[in-house]
CSV table of C-alpha atoms in Angstrom, one decimal:
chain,number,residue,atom,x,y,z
A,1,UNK,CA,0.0,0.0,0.0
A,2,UNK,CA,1.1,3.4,-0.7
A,3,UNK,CA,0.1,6.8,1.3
A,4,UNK,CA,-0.2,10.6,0.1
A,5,UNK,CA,0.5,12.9,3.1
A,6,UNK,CA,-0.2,16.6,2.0
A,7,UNK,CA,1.1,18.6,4.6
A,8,UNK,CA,3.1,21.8,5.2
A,9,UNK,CA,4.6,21.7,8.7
A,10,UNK,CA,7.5,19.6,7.5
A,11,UNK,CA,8.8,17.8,10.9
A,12,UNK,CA,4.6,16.7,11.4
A,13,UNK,CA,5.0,15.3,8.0
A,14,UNK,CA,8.1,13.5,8.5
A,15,UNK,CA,6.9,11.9,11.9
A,16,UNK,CA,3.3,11.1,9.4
A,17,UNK,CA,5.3,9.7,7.3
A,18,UNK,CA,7.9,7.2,9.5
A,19,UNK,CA,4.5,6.4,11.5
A,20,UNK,CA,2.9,5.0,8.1
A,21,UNK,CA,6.1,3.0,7.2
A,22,UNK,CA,6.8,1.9,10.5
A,23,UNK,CA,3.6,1.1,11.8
A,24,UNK,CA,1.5,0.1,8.8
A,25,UNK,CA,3.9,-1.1,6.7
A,26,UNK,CA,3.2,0.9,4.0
A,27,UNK,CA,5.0,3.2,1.5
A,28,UNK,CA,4.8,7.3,1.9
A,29,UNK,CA,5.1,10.5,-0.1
A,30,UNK,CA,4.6,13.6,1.2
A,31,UNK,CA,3.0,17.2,-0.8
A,32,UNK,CA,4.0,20.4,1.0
A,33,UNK,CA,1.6,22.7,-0.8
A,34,UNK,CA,-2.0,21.8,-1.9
A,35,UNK,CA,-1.1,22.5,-5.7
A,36,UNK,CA,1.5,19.6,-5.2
A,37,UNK,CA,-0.8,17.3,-3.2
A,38,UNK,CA,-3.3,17.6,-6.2
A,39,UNK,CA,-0.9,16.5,-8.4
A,40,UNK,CA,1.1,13.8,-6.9
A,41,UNK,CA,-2.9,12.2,-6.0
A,42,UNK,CA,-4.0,12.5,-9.6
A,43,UNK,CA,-1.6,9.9,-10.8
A,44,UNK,CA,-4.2,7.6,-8.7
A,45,UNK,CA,-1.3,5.1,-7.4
A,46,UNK,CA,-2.4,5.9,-4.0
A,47,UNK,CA,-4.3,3.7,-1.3
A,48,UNK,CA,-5.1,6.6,1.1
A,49,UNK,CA,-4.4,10.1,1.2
A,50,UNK,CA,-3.6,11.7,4.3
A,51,UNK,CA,-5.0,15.7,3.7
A,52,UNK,CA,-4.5,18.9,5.7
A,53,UNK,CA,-6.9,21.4,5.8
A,54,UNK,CA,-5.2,24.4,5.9
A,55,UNK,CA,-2.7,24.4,3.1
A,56,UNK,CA,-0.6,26.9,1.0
A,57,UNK,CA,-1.8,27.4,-2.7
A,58,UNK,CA,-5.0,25.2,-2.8
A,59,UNK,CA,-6.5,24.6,0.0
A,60,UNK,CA,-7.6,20.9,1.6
A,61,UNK,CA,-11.1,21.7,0.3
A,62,UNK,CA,-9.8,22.7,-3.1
A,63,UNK,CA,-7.8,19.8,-3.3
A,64,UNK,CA,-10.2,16.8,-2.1
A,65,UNK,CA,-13.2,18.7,-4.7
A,66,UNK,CA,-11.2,18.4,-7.6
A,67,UNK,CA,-10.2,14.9,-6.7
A,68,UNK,CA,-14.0,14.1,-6.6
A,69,UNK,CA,-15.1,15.7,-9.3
A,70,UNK,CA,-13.0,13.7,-11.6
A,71,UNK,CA,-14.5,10.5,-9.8
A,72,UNK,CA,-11.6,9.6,-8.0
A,73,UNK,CA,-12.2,7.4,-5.3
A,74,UNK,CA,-8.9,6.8,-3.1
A,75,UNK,CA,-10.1,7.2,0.7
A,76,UNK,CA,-9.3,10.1,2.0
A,77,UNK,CA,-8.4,11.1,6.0
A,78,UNK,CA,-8.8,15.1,6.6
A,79,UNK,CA,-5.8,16.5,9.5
A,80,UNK,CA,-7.7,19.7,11.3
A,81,UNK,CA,-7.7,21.6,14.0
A,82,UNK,CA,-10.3,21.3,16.4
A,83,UNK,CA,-11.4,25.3,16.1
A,84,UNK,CA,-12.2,23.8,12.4
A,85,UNK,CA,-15.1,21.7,12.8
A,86,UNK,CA,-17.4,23.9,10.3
A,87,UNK,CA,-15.0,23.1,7.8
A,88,UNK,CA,-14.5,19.6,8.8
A,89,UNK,CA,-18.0,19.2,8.3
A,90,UNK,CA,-17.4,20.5,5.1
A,91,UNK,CA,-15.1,18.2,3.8
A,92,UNK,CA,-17.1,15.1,4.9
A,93,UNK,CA,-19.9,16.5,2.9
A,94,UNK,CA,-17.7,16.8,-0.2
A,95,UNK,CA,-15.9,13.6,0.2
A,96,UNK,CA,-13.5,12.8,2.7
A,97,UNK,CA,-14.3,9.8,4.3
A,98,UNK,CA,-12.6,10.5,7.9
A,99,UNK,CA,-10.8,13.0,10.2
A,100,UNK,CA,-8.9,13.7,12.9
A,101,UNK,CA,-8.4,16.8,15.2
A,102,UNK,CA,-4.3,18.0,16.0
A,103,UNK,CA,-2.8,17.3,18.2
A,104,UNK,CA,-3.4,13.4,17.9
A,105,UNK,CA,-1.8,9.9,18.7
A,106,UNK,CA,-0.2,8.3,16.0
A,107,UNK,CA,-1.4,5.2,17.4
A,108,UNK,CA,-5.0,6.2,16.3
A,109,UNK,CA,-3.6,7.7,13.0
A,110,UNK,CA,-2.4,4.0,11.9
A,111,UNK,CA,-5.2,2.3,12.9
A,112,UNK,CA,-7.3,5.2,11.1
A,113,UNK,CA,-5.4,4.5,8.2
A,114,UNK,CA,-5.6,0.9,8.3
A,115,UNK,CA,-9.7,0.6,8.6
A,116,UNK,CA,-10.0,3.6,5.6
A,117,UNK,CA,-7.4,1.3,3.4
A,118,UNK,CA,-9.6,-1.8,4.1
A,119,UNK,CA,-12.7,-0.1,3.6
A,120,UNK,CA,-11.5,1.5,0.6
A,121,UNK,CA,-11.1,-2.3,-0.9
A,122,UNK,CA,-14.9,-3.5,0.6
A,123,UNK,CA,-12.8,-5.8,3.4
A,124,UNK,CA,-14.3,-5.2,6.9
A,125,UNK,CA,-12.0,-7.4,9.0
A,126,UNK,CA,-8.4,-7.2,9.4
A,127,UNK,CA,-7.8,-10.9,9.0
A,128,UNK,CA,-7.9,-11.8,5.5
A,129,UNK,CA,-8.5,-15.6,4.8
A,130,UNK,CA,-7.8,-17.0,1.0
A,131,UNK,CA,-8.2,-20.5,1.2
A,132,UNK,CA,-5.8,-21.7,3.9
A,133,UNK,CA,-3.7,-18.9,4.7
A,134,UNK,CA,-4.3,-16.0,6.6
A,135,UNK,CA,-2.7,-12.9,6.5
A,136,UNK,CA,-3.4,-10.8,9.6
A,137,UNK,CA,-3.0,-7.1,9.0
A,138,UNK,CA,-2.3,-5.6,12.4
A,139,UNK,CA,0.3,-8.1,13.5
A,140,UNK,CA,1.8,-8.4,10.0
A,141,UNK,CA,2.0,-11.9,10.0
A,142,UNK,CA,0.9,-14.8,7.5
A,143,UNK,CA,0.2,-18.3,8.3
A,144,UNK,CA,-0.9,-21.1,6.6
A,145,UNK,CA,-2.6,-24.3,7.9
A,146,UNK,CA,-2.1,-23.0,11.3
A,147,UNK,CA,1.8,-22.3,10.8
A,148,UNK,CA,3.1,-19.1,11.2
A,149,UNK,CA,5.4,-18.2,7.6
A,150,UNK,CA,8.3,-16.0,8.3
A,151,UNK,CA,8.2,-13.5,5.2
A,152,UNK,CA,10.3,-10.9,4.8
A,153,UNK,CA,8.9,-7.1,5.3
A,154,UNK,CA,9.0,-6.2,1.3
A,155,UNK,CA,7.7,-10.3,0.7
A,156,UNK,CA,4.7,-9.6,3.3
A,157,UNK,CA,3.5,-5.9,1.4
A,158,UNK,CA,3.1,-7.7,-1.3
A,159,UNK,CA,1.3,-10.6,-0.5
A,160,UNK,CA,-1.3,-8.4,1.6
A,161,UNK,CA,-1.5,-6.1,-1.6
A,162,UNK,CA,-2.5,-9.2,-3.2
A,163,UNK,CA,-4.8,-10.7,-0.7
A,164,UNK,CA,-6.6,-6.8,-0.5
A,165,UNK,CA,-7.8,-7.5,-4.3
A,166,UNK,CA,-8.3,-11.9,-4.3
A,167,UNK,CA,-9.5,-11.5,-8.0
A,168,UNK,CA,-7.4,-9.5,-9.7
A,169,UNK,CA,-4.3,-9.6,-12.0
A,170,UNK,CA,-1.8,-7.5,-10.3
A,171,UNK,CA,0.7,-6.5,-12.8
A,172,UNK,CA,4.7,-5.6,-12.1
A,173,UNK,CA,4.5,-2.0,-12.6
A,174,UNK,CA,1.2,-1.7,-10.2
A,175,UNK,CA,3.3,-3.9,-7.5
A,176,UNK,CA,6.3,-1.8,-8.0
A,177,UNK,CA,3.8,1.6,-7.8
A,178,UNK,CA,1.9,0.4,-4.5
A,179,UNK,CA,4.3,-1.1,-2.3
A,180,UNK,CA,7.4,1.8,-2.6
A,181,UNK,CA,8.1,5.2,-2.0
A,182,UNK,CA,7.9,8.2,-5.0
A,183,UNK,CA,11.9,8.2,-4.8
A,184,UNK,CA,12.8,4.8,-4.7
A,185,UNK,CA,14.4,3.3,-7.9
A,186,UNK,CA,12.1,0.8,-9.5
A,187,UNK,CA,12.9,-2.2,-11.4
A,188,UNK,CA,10.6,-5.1,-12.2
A,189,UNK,CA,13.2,-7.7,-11.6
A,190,UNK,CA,13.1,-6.8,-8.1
A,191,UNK,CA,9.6,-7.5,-7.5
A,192,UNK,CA,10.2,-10.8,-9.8
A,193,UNK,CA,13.1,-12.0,-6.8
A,194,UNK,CA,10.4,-11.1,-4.2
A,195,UNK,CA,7.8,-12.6,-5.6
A,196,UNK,CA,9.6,-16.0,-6.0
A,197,UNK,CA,10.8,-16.1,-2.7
A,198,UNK,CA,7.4,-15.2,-1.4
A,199,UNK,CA,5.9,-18.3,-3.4
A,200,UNK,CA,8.4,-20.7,-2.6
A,201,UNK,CA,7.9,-19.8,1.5
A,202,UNK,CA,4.3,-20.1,1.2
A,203,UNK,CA,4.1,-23.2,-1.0
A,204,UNK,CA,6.7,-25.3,1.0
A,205,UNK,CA,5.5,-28.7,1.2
A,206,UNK,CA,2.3,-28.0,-0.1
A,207,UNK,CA,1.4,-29.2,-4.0
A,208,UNK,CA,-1.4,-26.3,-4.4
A,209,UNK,CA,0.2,-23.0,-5.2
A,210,UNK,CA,-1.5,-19.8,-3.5
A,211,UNK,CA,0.2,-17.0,-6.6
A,212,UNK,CA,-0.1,-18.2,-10.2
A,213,UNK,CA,2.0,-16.2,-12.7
A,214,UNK,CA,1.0,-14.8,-16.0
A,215,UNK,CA,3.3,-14.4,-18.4
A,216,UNK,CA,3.2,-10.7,-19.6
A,217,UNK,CA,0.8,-9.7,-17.3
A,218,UNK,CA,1.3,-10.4,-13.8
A,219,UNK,CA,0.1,-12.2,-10.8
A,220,UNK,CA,-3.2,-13.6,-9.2
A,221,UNK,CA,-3.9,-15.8,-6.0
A,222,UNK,CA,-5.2,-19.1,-7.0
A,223,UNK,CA,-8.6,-18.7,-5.3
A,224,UNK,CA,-9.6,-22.8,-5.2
A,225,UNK,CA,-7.4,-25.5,-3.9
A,226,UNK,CA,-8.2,-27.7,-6.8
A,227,UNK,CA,-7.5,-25.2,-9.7
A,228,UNK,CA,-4.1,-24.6,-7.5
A,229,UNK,CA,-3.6,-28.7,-8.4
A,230,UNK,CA,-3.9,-27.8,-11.8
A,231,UNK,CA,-1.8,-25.3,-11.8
A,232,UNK,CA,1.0,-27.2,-10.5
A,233,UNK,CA,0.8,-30.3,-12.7
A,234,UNK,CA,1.1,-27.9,-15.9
């Protein structure tokens, strides 16, 4: 998962940002103005975004009704004061789907974070199940049959990217544009290594694969034990 924090008081940003990474596991840019923020969130590669109100350029109000009005749907979490709550009411009514009142806990930020990201993908609890493993998303851990899997941090982001959305085809690029920061280098044969050690962890033992690979276009979970048999004997 990746996060947009548009914010202007840089050290709040940069403890925002270490928070998400730390904490949720997740990847994190951060937009000092408004005009940047609007930007960086139309490229749509983002999983939440994290939105001051009071911002230099364009405002959080500016930003978030722009972002609506061209039908984008990424959950968004509005940072206010608490002398603000006219305009926090505001922004709820044109789209934001939370907020949260400075000073807070960054405790309740992540978990914040965590519920919108979920409920962003239609998934209410934060154990998800597929077939026999489940990946629990507040411990960061991933079992299957009962047996705890010992992934590495970069191995587990993508398998809970991929359990978020059971159905779809998740290609490279989308992998490599979810699961790391705006500055990090990007190469597809990275996310190939990870994704073999990932599968050969998981599948130990076992002769029904959980990730099948499509040539050319990227990766799915193998949603029924039996097709995961088929799978394997090809």
């Amino acid at each position: 998962m990746r996060v947009l924090i548009v914010e202007d008081e840089a050290r709040l940003a940069a403890n925002i940002a270490a928070a998400v990474r730390e904490g949720a596991g997740y990847a994190a840019d951060i937009a000092e103005d408004g005009e940047i923020g609007h930007y960086l969130a139309s490229d749509g590669v983002y999983d939440l975004i994290i939105l001051d109100l009071m911002l230099p350029k364009i405002d959080g109000l500016g930003v978030l009704t722009r972002l609506r009005k061209k039908g984008d749907r990424t959950p968004v979490l509005v940072l206010t004061a608490r002398s603000e709550k006219e305009s926090v009411i505001q922004l709820l009514n044109a789209g934001a789907d939370d907020y949260l009142s400075k000073p807070f806990d960054l405790g309740e930020l992540i978990a914040r974070i965590k519920a919108l990201v979920r409920r962003g993908k239609g998934i209410a609890h934060p154990v998800l199940t597929v077939r026999d493993v489940e990946v629990d998303t507040l411990s960061r851990t991933v079992s299957r049959r009962g047996e705890i899997i010992d992934l590495s941090p970069t191995e587990y982001r993508i398998l809970e990217y991929l359990v978020h959305q059971p159905k779809a085809v998740v290609s490279k690029r989308a992998l490599l544009e979810h699961l790391y920061d705006y500055n990090w280098e990007r190469h597809s044969n990275v996310i190939e290594a990870h994704v073999s050690n990932l599968r050969r962890k998981l599948d130990r033992g076992l002769d029904a694969p959980l990730i099948q690979t499509l040539r050319g276009s990227g990766y799915r979970l193998i949603l029924k034990a039996d097709d995961a048999r088929e799978e394997a004997a090809e």
